Tab-separated table of C-alpha atoms in Angstrom:
chain	number	residue	atom	x	y	z
E	30	GLY	CA	-75.079	12.526	-43.080
E	31	VAL	CA	-77.768	9.868	-42.837
E	32	TYR	CA	-78.097	6.804	-40.626
E	33	MET	CA	-80.562	4.018	-41.445
E	34	ARG	CA	-81.268	0.658	-39.854
E	35	TRP	CA	-83.324	-2.249	-41.156
E	36	ARG	CA	-83.369	-5.325	-38.913
E	37	ASN	CA	-79.697	-6.282	-38.494
E	38	ILE	CA	-78.373	-4.008	-41.271
E	39	HIS	CA	-76.849	-0.618	-40.401
E	40	LEU	CA	-76.085	2.007	-43.064
E	41	THR	CA	-74.292	5.282	-42.386
E	42	LEU	CA	-73.706	7.816	-45.167
E	43	ARG	CA	-71.460	10.682	-44.102
E	44	PRO	CA	-69.635	12.007	-47.175
E	45	GLU	CA	-67.074	14.774	-46.736
E	46	PHE	CA	-65.973	17.600	-48.996
E	47	PHE	CA	-62.781	19.411	-48.156
E	48	LYS	CA	-60.855	22.211	-49.782
E	49	THR	CA	-57.400	23.268	-48.661
E	50	ALA	CA	-55.218	26.278	-49.356
E	51	SER	CA	-51.505	26.083	-50.052
E	52	ASP	CA	-49.898	29.298	-48.892
E	53	PRO	CA	-46.110	29.749	-48.736
E	54	TYR	CA	-44.356	28.772	-45.513
E	55	GLU	CA	-40.762	28.505	-44.359
E	56	THR	CA	-39.089	25.269	-45.503
E	57	SER	CA	-35.568	23.862	-45.643
E	58	GLU	CA	-33.625	20.975	-47.126
E	59	LEU	CA	-34.639	18.893	-44.098
E	60	TRP	CA	-38.306	19.763	-43.720
E	61	GLY	CA	-41.239	21.075	-45.737
E	62	GLN	CA	-42.110	21.645	-49.379
E	63	ARG	CA	-44.996	23.570	-50.893
E	64	THR	CA	-47.383	21.661	-53.168
E	65	SER	CA	-50.672	22.425	-54.888
E	66	ALA	CA	-53.973	22.908	-53.049
E	67	LEU	CA	-56.554	20.127	-52.779
E	68	SER	CA	-60.281	19.940	-53.435
E	69	LYS	CA	-61.951	16.573	-53.010
E	70	LEU	CA	-65.248	14.816	-52.266
E	71	THR	CA	-64.920	11.528	-50.379
E	72	LEU	CA	-67.137	8.968	-48.692
E	73	GLY	CA	-65.898	10.366	-45.393
E	74	GLN	CA	-67.193	8.400	-42.398
E	75	SER	CA	-69.563	6.063	-44.263
E	76	SER	CA	-70.166	2.402	-43.464
E	77	LEU	CA	-72.428	-0.599	-44.094
E	78	ARG	CA	-72.637	-3.255	-41.353
E	79	MET	CA	-74.581	-6.471	-40.841
E	80	ASP	CA	-74.935	-8.001	-37.379
E	81	PHE	CA	-75.210	-11.698	-36.595
E	82	GLY	CA	-75.834	-11.683	-32.868
E	83	PRO	CA	-72.616	-10.496	-31.165
E	84	LEU	CA	-70.624	-10.676	-34.457
E	85	SER	CA	-70.608	-8.245	-37.379
E	86	VAL	CA	-69.250	-7.961	-40.912
E	87	GLY	CA	-69.021	-4.697	-42.767
E	88	VAL	CA	-67.424	-2.397	-45.308
E	89	SER	CA	-66.404	1.102	-44.386
E	90	ASN	CA	-64.357	4.183	-45.104
E	91	GLN	CA	-64.390	5.347	-41.483
E	92	ASN	CA	-61.433	6.316	-39.380
E	93	LEU	CA	-60.456	3.694	-36.813
E	94	TRP	CA	-58.936	4.324	-33.390
E	95	LEU	CA	-56.927	1.550	-31.765
E	96	GLY	CA	-55.511	1.834	-28.280
E	97	PRO	CA	-56.491	3.549	-25.021
E	98	GLY	CA	-54.941	6.974	-25.722
E	99	GLN	CA	-56.919	10.220	-25.466
E	100	PHE	CA	-54.719	12.384	-27.716
E	101	SER	CA	-52.510	9.873	-29.550
E	102	SER	CA	-52.730	6.324	-30.816
E	103	LEU	CA	-49.635	4.377	-31.804
E	104	LEU	CA	-51.413	2.337	-34.485
E	105	MET	CA	-54.573	4.043	-35.743
E	106	SER	CA	-56.179	7.426	-35.138
E	107	ASN	CA	-58.076	10.139	-37.008
E	108	ASN	CA	-54.890	11.875	-38.205
E	109	ALA	CA	-55.073	10.501	-41.773
E	110	PRO	CA	-58.232	10.198	-43.884
E	111	GLY	CA	-60.211	7.000	-43.422
E	112	PHE	CA	-59.418	4.149	-45.810
E	113	ASN	CA	-61.567	1.580	-47.603
E	114	HIS	CA	-61.704	-1.616	-45.579
E	115	ILE	CA	-63.635	-4.783	-44.828
E	116	SER	CA	-64.045	-5.766	-41.192
E	117	PHE	CA	-65.121	-8.735	-39.138
E	118	GLY	CA	-65.482	-8.721	-35.394
E	119	THR	CA	-67.614	-8.324	-32.304
E	120	ASN	CA	-70.172	-5.584	-31.733
E	121	ARG	CA	-70.279	-6.232	-27.978
E	122	PRO	CA	-68.082	-8.139	-25.531
E	123	LEU	CA	-68.229	-11.951	-25.779
E	124	LYS	CA	-68.653	-13.348	-22.262
E	125	THR	CA	-66.831	-16.587	-21.415
E	126	PRO	CA	-66.068	-18.456	-18.164
E	127	ILE	CA	-62.677	-16.686	-17.957
E	128	GLY	CA	-63.793	-13.178	-18.933
E	129	SER	CA	-64.934	-11.036	-21.859
E	130	PHE	CA	-63.311	-10.822	-25.291
E	131	GLU	CA	-63.578	-8.386	-28.181
E	132	ILE	CA	-61.949	-8.861	-31.581
E	133	LYS	CA	-61.702	-6.957	-34.848
E	134	ILE	CA	-60.049	-8.151	-38.077
E	135	ILE	CA	-59.554	-5.651	-40.905
E	136	GLY	CA	-58.385	-5.824	-44.501
E	137	GLY	CA	-58.063	-2.497	-46.325
E	138	THR	CA	-56.380	-0.493	-49.052
E	139	LEU	CA	-54.032	2.451	-48.471
E	140	PHE	CA	-53.099	4.984	-51.139
E	141	ASN	CA	-50.302	7.471	-51.714
E	142	ASN	CA	-50.586	10.717	-53.679
E	143	LYS	CA	-47.426	11.288	-55.694
E	144	ASN	CA	-48.279	14.969	-56.191
E	145	GLN	CA	-48.511	15.823	-52.500
E	146	ASN	CA	-46.123	16.159	-49.575
E	147	PHE	CA	-45.277	13.110	-47.543
E	148	GLU	CA	-45.799	13.426	-43.786
E	149	ASN	CA	-43.544	10.475	-43.121
E	150	GLY	CA	-40.803	12.114	-45.201
E	151	ASN	CA	-40.728	15.460	-43.348
E	152	LEU	CA	-43.356	16.914	-45.714
E	153	LYS	CA	-41.330	16.311	-48.861
E	154	LEU	CA	-42.763	15.213	-52.210
E	155	THR	CA	-42.865	11.459	-52.719
E	156	GLY	CA	-40.684	11.779	-55.804
E	157	VAL	CA	-37.967	13.313	-53.634
E	158	TYR	CA	-38.412	10.925	-50.735
E	159	GLY	CA	-38.904	7.736	-52.723
E	160	ILE	CA	-41.714	5.279	-52.066
E	161	THR	CA	-42.384	1.583	-52.605
E	162	SER	CA	-45.879	1.531	-54.074
E	163	PHE	CA	-48.792	3.926	-54.627
E	164	GLU	CA	-51.258	1.329	-53.394
E	165	LYS	CA	-50.803	-0.863	-50.339
E	166	TYR	CA	-52.797	-3.553	-48.600
E	167	LEU	CA	-53.302	-3.382	-44.843
E	168	SER	CA	-54.127	-6.357	-42.648
E	169	SER	CA	-54.771	-5.795	-38.952
E	170	ILE	CA	-56.142	-7.589	-35.925
E	171	SER	CA	-57.122	-6.263	-32.500
E	172	VAL	CA	-58.017	-8.479	-29.517
E	173	SER	CA	-59.165	-7.206	-26.104
E	174	TYR	CA	-59.606	-9.220	-22.930
E	175	SER	CA	-61.186	-8.332	-19.588
E	176	PRO	CA	-60.484	-11.048	-16.968
E	177	LEU	CA	-63.402	-12.315	-14.928
E	178	PHE	CA	-61.218	-12.471	-11.819
E	179	PHE	CA	-59.935	-8.876	-12.195
E	180	LYS	CA	-62.790	-6.451	-12.753
E	181	ASN	CA	-62.310	-3.140	-14.541
E	182	PHE	CA	-58.987	-4.310	-16.023
E	183	TYR	CA	-58.544	-4.491	-19.818
E	184	LEU	CA	-55.735	-5.956	-21.912
E	185	THR	CA	-55.465	-5.325	-25.670
E	186	ALA	CA	-53.124	-6.536	-28.415
E	187	ASN	CA	-52.990	-4.795	-31.824
E	188	ARG	CA	-51.051	-5.768	-34.922
E	189	ALA	CA	-51.021	-4.375	-38.470
E	190	PHE	CA	-49.086	-5.317	-41.619
E	191	THR	CA	-48.694	-3.242	-44.781
E	192	LEU	CA	-47.390	-4.546	-48.104
E	193	PRO	CA	-47.718	-3.588	-51.784
E	194	ALA	CA	-51.133	-4.394	-53.245
E	195	GLN	CA	-51.091	-7.501	-55.462
E	196	GLU	CA	-53.390	-8.329	-58.375
E	197	LYS	CA	-53.017	-12.068	-57.827
E	198	PRO	CA	-52.139	-12.589	-54.160
E	199	SER	CA	-51.199	-15.920	-52.671
E	200	SER	CA	-54.019	-18.361	-52.014
E	201	LYS	CA	-52.553	-18.851	-48.541
E	202	LEU	CA	-54.496	-16.386	-46.400
E	203	THR	CA	-51.645	-15.696	-43.968
E	204	ASP	CA	-49.380	-14.627	-46.840
E	205	TYR	CA	-51.639	-11.716	-47.843
E	206	TYR	CA	-55.256	-11.246	-46.790
E	207	LEU	CA	-54.680	-12.309	-43.160
E	208	ILE	CA	-50.958	-11.681	-42.915
E	209	ALA	CA	-51.542	-10.117	-39.467
E	210	LEU	CA	-52.086	-13.695	-38.218
E	211	LYS	CA	-48.447	-14.597	-38.932
E	212	PRO	CA	-46.439	-15.957	-35.973
E	213	LEU	CA	-44.995	-13.329	-33.663
E	214	PHE	CA	-41.279	-13.892	-34.354
E	215	ARG	CA	-39.627	-13.341	-37.715
E	216	ASN	CA	-37.451	-16.472	-37.567
E	217	VAL	CA	-40.651	-18.431	-38.380
E	218	TYR	CA	-41.423	-16.321	-41.453
E	219	GLN	CA	-38.656	-14.500	-43.339
E	220	ASP	CA	-39.628	-11.125	-44.805
E	221	ASN	CA	-36.298	-9.272	-44.645
E	222	SER	CA	-36.002	-9.114	-48.439
E	223	LEU	CA	-39.650	-8.127	-48.977
E	224	PRO	CA	-41.276	-4.648	-48.781
E	225	ILE	CA	-43.429	-5.704	-45.834
E	226	ASP	CA	-43.736	-3.661	-42.668
E	227	GLN	CA	-45.596	-4.124	-39.427
E	228	VAL	CA	-46.447	-2.253	-36.249
E	229	LEU	CA	-47.789	-3.918	-33.132
E	230	SER	CA	-48.684	-2.875	-29.615
E	231	GLY	CA	-50.029	-4.135	-26.328
E	232	SER	CA	-51.942	-2.024	-23.834
E	233	ALA	CA	-53.407	-2.220	-20.355
E	234	LYS	CA	-56.128	-0.056	-18.819
E	235	TYR	CA	-57.591	-0.007	-15.340
E	236	VAL	CA	-60.811	1.829	-14.523
E	237	PHE	CA	-61.735	3.185	-11.081
E	238	PRO	CA	-65.563	3.491	-11.312
E	239	LYS	CA	-66.132	5.060	-7.891
E	240	GLU	CA	-63.396	7.649	-8.460
E	241	HIS	CA	-64.504	8.287	-12.083
E	242	ALA	CA	-60.927	7.741	-13.225
E	243	GLU	CA	-58.785	5.471	-15.379
E	244	VAL	CA	-55.093	4.915	-16.030
E	245	TYR	CA	-53.637	3.294	-19.162
E	246	PHE	CA	-50.376	2.301	-20.828
E	247	GLU	CA	-49.571	1.200	-24.385
E	248	TYR	CA	-46.229	-0.097	-25.672
E	249	GLY	CA	-45.513	-0.851	-29.314
E	250	TYR	CA	-42.857	-1.918	-31.815
E	251	ASN	CA	-42.418	-0.826	-35.416
E	252	ASP	CA	-40.296	-3.871	-36.185
E	253	ALA	CA	-40.761	-7.576	-35.548
E	254	LYS	CA	-38.365	-9.349	-33.216
E	255	GLN	CA	-36.291	-12.110	-34.761
E	256	ASN	CA	-36.935	-14.488	-31.854
E	257	GLY	CA	-37.366	-14.568	-28.083
E	258	ARG	CA	-33.648	-13.917	-27.528
E	259	ASP	CA	-33.808	-10.759	-29.666
E	260	LEU	CA	-36.795	-9.569	-27.643
E	261	MET	CA	-35.168	-10.152	-24.258
E	262	LEU	CA	-31.726	-8.697	-25.104
E	263	ASN	CA	-33.013	-5.443	-26.620
E	264	MET	CA	-36.601	-4.869	-25.568
E	265	SER	CA	-36.492	-1.114	-26.235
E	266	HIS	CA	-35.319	-1.440	-29.861
E	267	ALA	CA	-37.893	0.060	-32.259
E	268	GLY	CA	-40.195	0.734	-29.307
E	269	ALA	CA	-42.667	3.523	-28.502
E	270	TYR	CA	-45.155	4.059	-25.718
E	271	THR	CA	-48.149	6.074	-24.518
E	272	PHE	CA	-49.027	6.569	-20.861
E	273	GLY	CA	-51.890	8.601	-19.429
E	274	PHE	CA	-54.826	8.992	-17.108
E	275	LYS	CA	-58.282	10.613	-16.946
E	276	LYS	CA	-60.158	11.838	-13.879
E	277	LEU	CA	-63.608	13.372	-13.391
E	278	HIS	CA	-64.448	15.276	-10.200
E	279	TYR	CA	-68.166	15.938	-9.702
E	280	LEU	CA	-69.116	19.256	-8.093
E	281	ASN	CA	-72.810	18.305	-8.195
E	282	PRO	CA	-74.882	15.729	-10.149
E	283	ILE	CA	-74.644	17.681	-13.437
E	284	THR	CA	-71.370	19.604	-13.038
E	285	PHE	CA	-67.872	18.164	-13.041
E	286	LEU	CA	-64.225	18.952	-13.682
E	287	ALA	CA	-62.241	16.780	-16.123
E	288	LEU	CA	-58.473	16.360	-15.859
E	289	GLY	CA	-56.447	14.480	-18.457
E	290	ALA	CA	-52.731	13.923	-19.007
E	291	GLU	CA	-50.793	11.848	-21.524
E	292	ILE	CA	-47.202	11.218	-22.612
E	293	THR	CA	-46.231	9.674	-25.955
E	294	ARG	CA	-42.641	8.799	-26.848
E	295	MET	CA	-41.775	7.784	-30.409
E	296	SER	CA	-38.133	8.875	-30.596
E	297	GLN	CA	-35.530	6.144	-30.348
E	298	THR	CA	-34.083	4.913	-27.075
E	299	PRO	CA	-30.293	4.919	-26.431
E	300	SER	CA	-30.033	1.426	-27.963
E	301	TYR	CA	-29.960	3.118	-31.392
E	302	LEU	CA	-26.254	3.830	-30.789
E	303	GLN	CA	-25.584	0.165	-31.556
E	304	ARG	CA	-28.638	-0.711	-33.624
E	305	THR	CA	-30.735	1.993	-35.218
E	306	ALA	CA	-34.404	1.366	-35.911
E	307	GLY	CA	-35.243	4.578	-37.752
E	308	ASN	CA	-38.185	6.611	-36.601
E	309	TRP	CA	-41.620	5.237	-35.901
E	310	TYR	CA	-43.860	4.584	-38.945
E	311	GLU	CA	-40.946	3.916	-41.274
E	312	HIS	CA	-38.787	0.857	-41.608
E	313	GLY	CA	-36.628	-0.962	-44.137
E	314	GLN	CA	-37.924	-1.072	-47.680
E	315	VAL	CA	-41.310	0.501	-46.945
E	316	TYR	CA	-40.034	4.075	-46.923
E	317	GLU	CA	-43.489	5.643	-46.919
E	318	GLY	CA	-44.258	3.752	-43.707
E	319	PHE	CA	-47.625	3.443	-42.044
E	320	THR	CA	-49.554	6.076	-44.014
E	321	ASN	CA	-52.709	6.714	-46.037
E	322	GLN	CA	-52.941	9.606	-48.494
E	323	ASN	CA	-49.382	10.516	-47.416
E	324	GLN	CA	-50.465	11.042	-43.788
E	325	ILE	CA	-49.509	8.944	-40.773
E	326	ILE	CA	-52.342	6.619	-39.716
E	327	GLY	CA	-51.200	6.616	-36.105
E	328	ALA	CA	-50.144	9.493	-33.825
E	329	GLY	CA	-50.620	12.904	-35.419
E	330	SER	CA	-47.787	14.727	-33.634
E	331	GLY	CA	-45.284	13.798	-36.369
E	332	ILE	CA	-42.642	11.240	-37.245
E	333	GLY	CA	-40.306	10.302	-34.399
E	334	ASN	CA	-41.742	13.012	-32.141
E	335	ASP	CA	-42.302	13.048	-28.391
E	336	LEU	CA	-45.510	14.583	-27.045
E	337	GLN	CA	-46.810	15.600	-23.612
E	338	THR	CA	-50.374	16.857	-23.067
E	339	ILE	CA	-52.387	18.050	-20.072
E	340	THR	CA	-55.980	19.337	-20.103
E	341	LEU	CA	-58.411	20.707	-17.527
E	342	SER	CA	-62.056	21.496	-18.294
E	343	TRP	CA	-65.357	22.383	-16.603
E	344	HIS	CA	-68.593	20.725	-17.814
E	345	GLN	CA	-72.273	21.315	-17.118
E	346	GLY	CA	-74.624	19.663	-19.583
E	347	PHE	CA	-73.732	21.009	-23.034
E	348	LYS	CA	-71.748	23.881	-21.543
E	349	ASN	CA	-68.015	23.467	-21.088
E	350	ILE	CA	-64.815	25.468	-21.001
E	351	GLY	CA	-61.267	24.143	-20.862
E	352	ILE	CA	-57.556	24.796	-21.190
E	353	LYS	CA	-54.822	22.670	-22.757
E	354	PHE	CA	-51.035	22.632	-22.807
E	355	GLN	CA	-48.890	20.500	-25.113
E	356	HIS	CA	-45.188	20.132	-25.770
E	357	ILE	CA	-43.850	18.459	-28.911
E	358	ALA	CA	-40.164	17.600	-29.346
E	359	ASN	CA	-39.732	17.341	-33.117
E	360	ASP	CA	-37.610	14.351	-34.139
E	361	PRO	CA	-34.899	14.801	-31.455
E	362	MET	CA	-32.829	11.844	-32.778
E	363	LEU	CA	-30.927	12.665	-35.963
E	364	ASN	CA	-28.759	9.517	-36.284
E	365	THR	CA	-26.151	11.230	-38.440
E	366	GLY	CA	-23.614	12.070	-35.749
E	367	GLU	CA	-23.982	15.770	-34.963
E	368	ASN	CA	-22.435	14.801	-31.631
E	369	ALA	CA	-21.138	11.677	-29.901
E	370	ALA	CA	-24.624	10.556	-28.878
E	371	LYS	CA	-25.999	11.209	-32.383
E	372	LEU	CA	-28.475	13.719	-30.981
E	373	ARG	CA	-29.381	16.956	-32.686
E	374	ASN	CA	-27.302	19.902	-31.531
E	375	ILE	CA	-30.342	22.144	-32.054
E	376	LYS	CA	-33.724	21.076	-30.673
E	377	TRP	CA	-36.989	22.100	-32.334
E	378	ASP	CA	-39.743	22.292	-29.705
E	379	ASP	CA	-43.371	23.329	-30.100
E	380	PHE	CA	-45.328	24.694	-27.137
E	381	ILE	CA	-49.115	24.752	-27.589
E	382	PHE	CA	-51.529	26.751	-25.424
E	383	GLY	CA	-55.222	26.138	-26.041
E	384	LEU	CA	-58.709	27.264	-25.005
E	385	SER	CA	-61.907	25.344	-25.749
E	386	GLY	CA	-65.588	25.842	-25.046
E	387	GLY	CA	-69.071	24.598	-25.790
E	388	TYR	CA	-72.589	26.035	-25.429
E	389	ARG	CA	-76.162	25.117	-26.331
E	390	TYR	CA	-78.676	27.722	-27.437
E	391	LYS	CA	-82.126	26.290	-28.096
E	392	GLN	CA	-81.609	23.772	-30.934
E	393	PHE	CA	-78.037	24.817	-31.702
E	394	ILE	CA	-74.895	23.353	-30.138
E	395	PHE	CA	-71.710	25.378	-30.587
E	396	SER	CA	-68.173	24.245	-29.834
E	397	ALA	CA	-64.911	26.105	-30.442
E	398	ASN	CA	-61.199	25.560	-30.014
E	399	LEU	CA	-58.414	28.157	-30.170
E	400	GLU	CA	-54.714	27.250	-29.931
E	401	TYR	CA	-51.479	29.202	-30.148
E	402	VAL	CA	-48.325	27.335	-31.166
E	403	LYS	CA	-44.950	28.772	-30.190
E	404	ALA	CA	-42.131	27.099	-32.099
E	405	LYS	CA	-38.639	27.321	-30.657
E	406	ASN	CA	-35.775	26.735	-33.158
E	407	TYR	CA	-38.318	26.089	-35.928
E	408	ASN	CA	-36.994	23.821	-38.666
E	409	TRP	CA	-33.994	23.005	-36.404
E	410	VAL	CA	-32.581	26.496	-37.025
E	411	ASN	CA	-31.060	28.130	-33.954
E	412	SER	CA	-33.061	31.092	-32.543
E	413	ASN	CA	-35.710	30.755	-35.270
E	414	GLN	CA	-38.876	31.568	-33.298
E	415	GLN	CA	-42.230	31.206	-35.038
E	416	GLY	CA	-45.868	31.483	-33.953
E	417	ASN	CA	-49.051	30.010	-35.365
E	418	VAL	CA	-52.749	30.232	-34.485
E	419	PHE	CA	-55.237	27.386	-34.947
E	420	ALA	CA	-58.993	28.020	-34.667
E	421	PHE	CA	-61.893	25.574	-34.981
E	422	LEU	CA	-65.661	26.202	-34.861
E	423	ASN	CA	-68.339	23.542	-35.009
E	424	THR	CA	-72.126	23.990	-35.111
E	425	ILE	CA	-74.791	21.309	-34.748
E	426	PHE	CA	-78.548	21.792	-35.260
E	427	ILE	CA	-80.880	19.370	-33.483
E	428	TRP	CA	-84.482	18.727	-34.538
């Protein structure tokens, strides 16, 4: 790619070409379906931005990451391809008498591919799963606040709406282009009969500079609350959360150990026995949910899954070596009554064991990642044990 800057204008061109195979794999009526291979050239991580002091406007196709998570993000991550969007916001914290603020407002376009599997539909074709529209509009806003009276503490609120793209949208900005600025409760605006969906989250992070550590928590909803009473009586309905921490331990000025741990829960809480909310990233009439190119924009572990991760690594300059362990509980809530609690009688769990490393040789930087996935009761079939190997190699040349 290429990066260029002229005065207050920043241009990044990082196109991407990718080619995928499509080998046979074990599927069932519940999960998986083989489709054709892909070969595509995209704009990748390209952007054009203009700064006006602490504020910026831009157009981009980059991936966006919202939230404090290391391994998962409830709203936006790099799981799906980046999408075309226009943005307005801050390029550095805005200092005020009560603390610092950061804000980002986004309007973008999401697409679905009717010829490919649908991650939000258990990797089934869209024609089988059924979708609302092949082109959607996304409106999102993110606001962060660091209080002046409480140093190293950060609060963030994120909200995103998706709705079918319209050729002639309403002239009222909060009905389409800035729909993320709608009031918080649905009793003010009624969208029950419309194919509109939203996800929102709030997070808190505290940094310990002297200890080289931080702890964070994010809680989100995939459905708007009707009013304050609805929120207070059933706060866990349609909820998900991420909790984690990071810690660096220096052995000497250039050598340190890094420890990280994170838990993400997206399966439903017991309140679904009285009022089901479906799984995260799908709701009501927007069956395809929060996706771009048929892939979930948020957490990459899968729809309605629970994930736990722990990592430990050694670093010295460009050299590093690390280990990772993950556990993924695949969609543990079935909601069709296999038993009295509506849980699955058979649990499908993935256990991931990983090694990673990095090394610099002259002008080359090498990094590699090797993971083994052990699937227990794969595809929710009792005693169906499967294994899979994932390998990644990256090389960078510096001049």
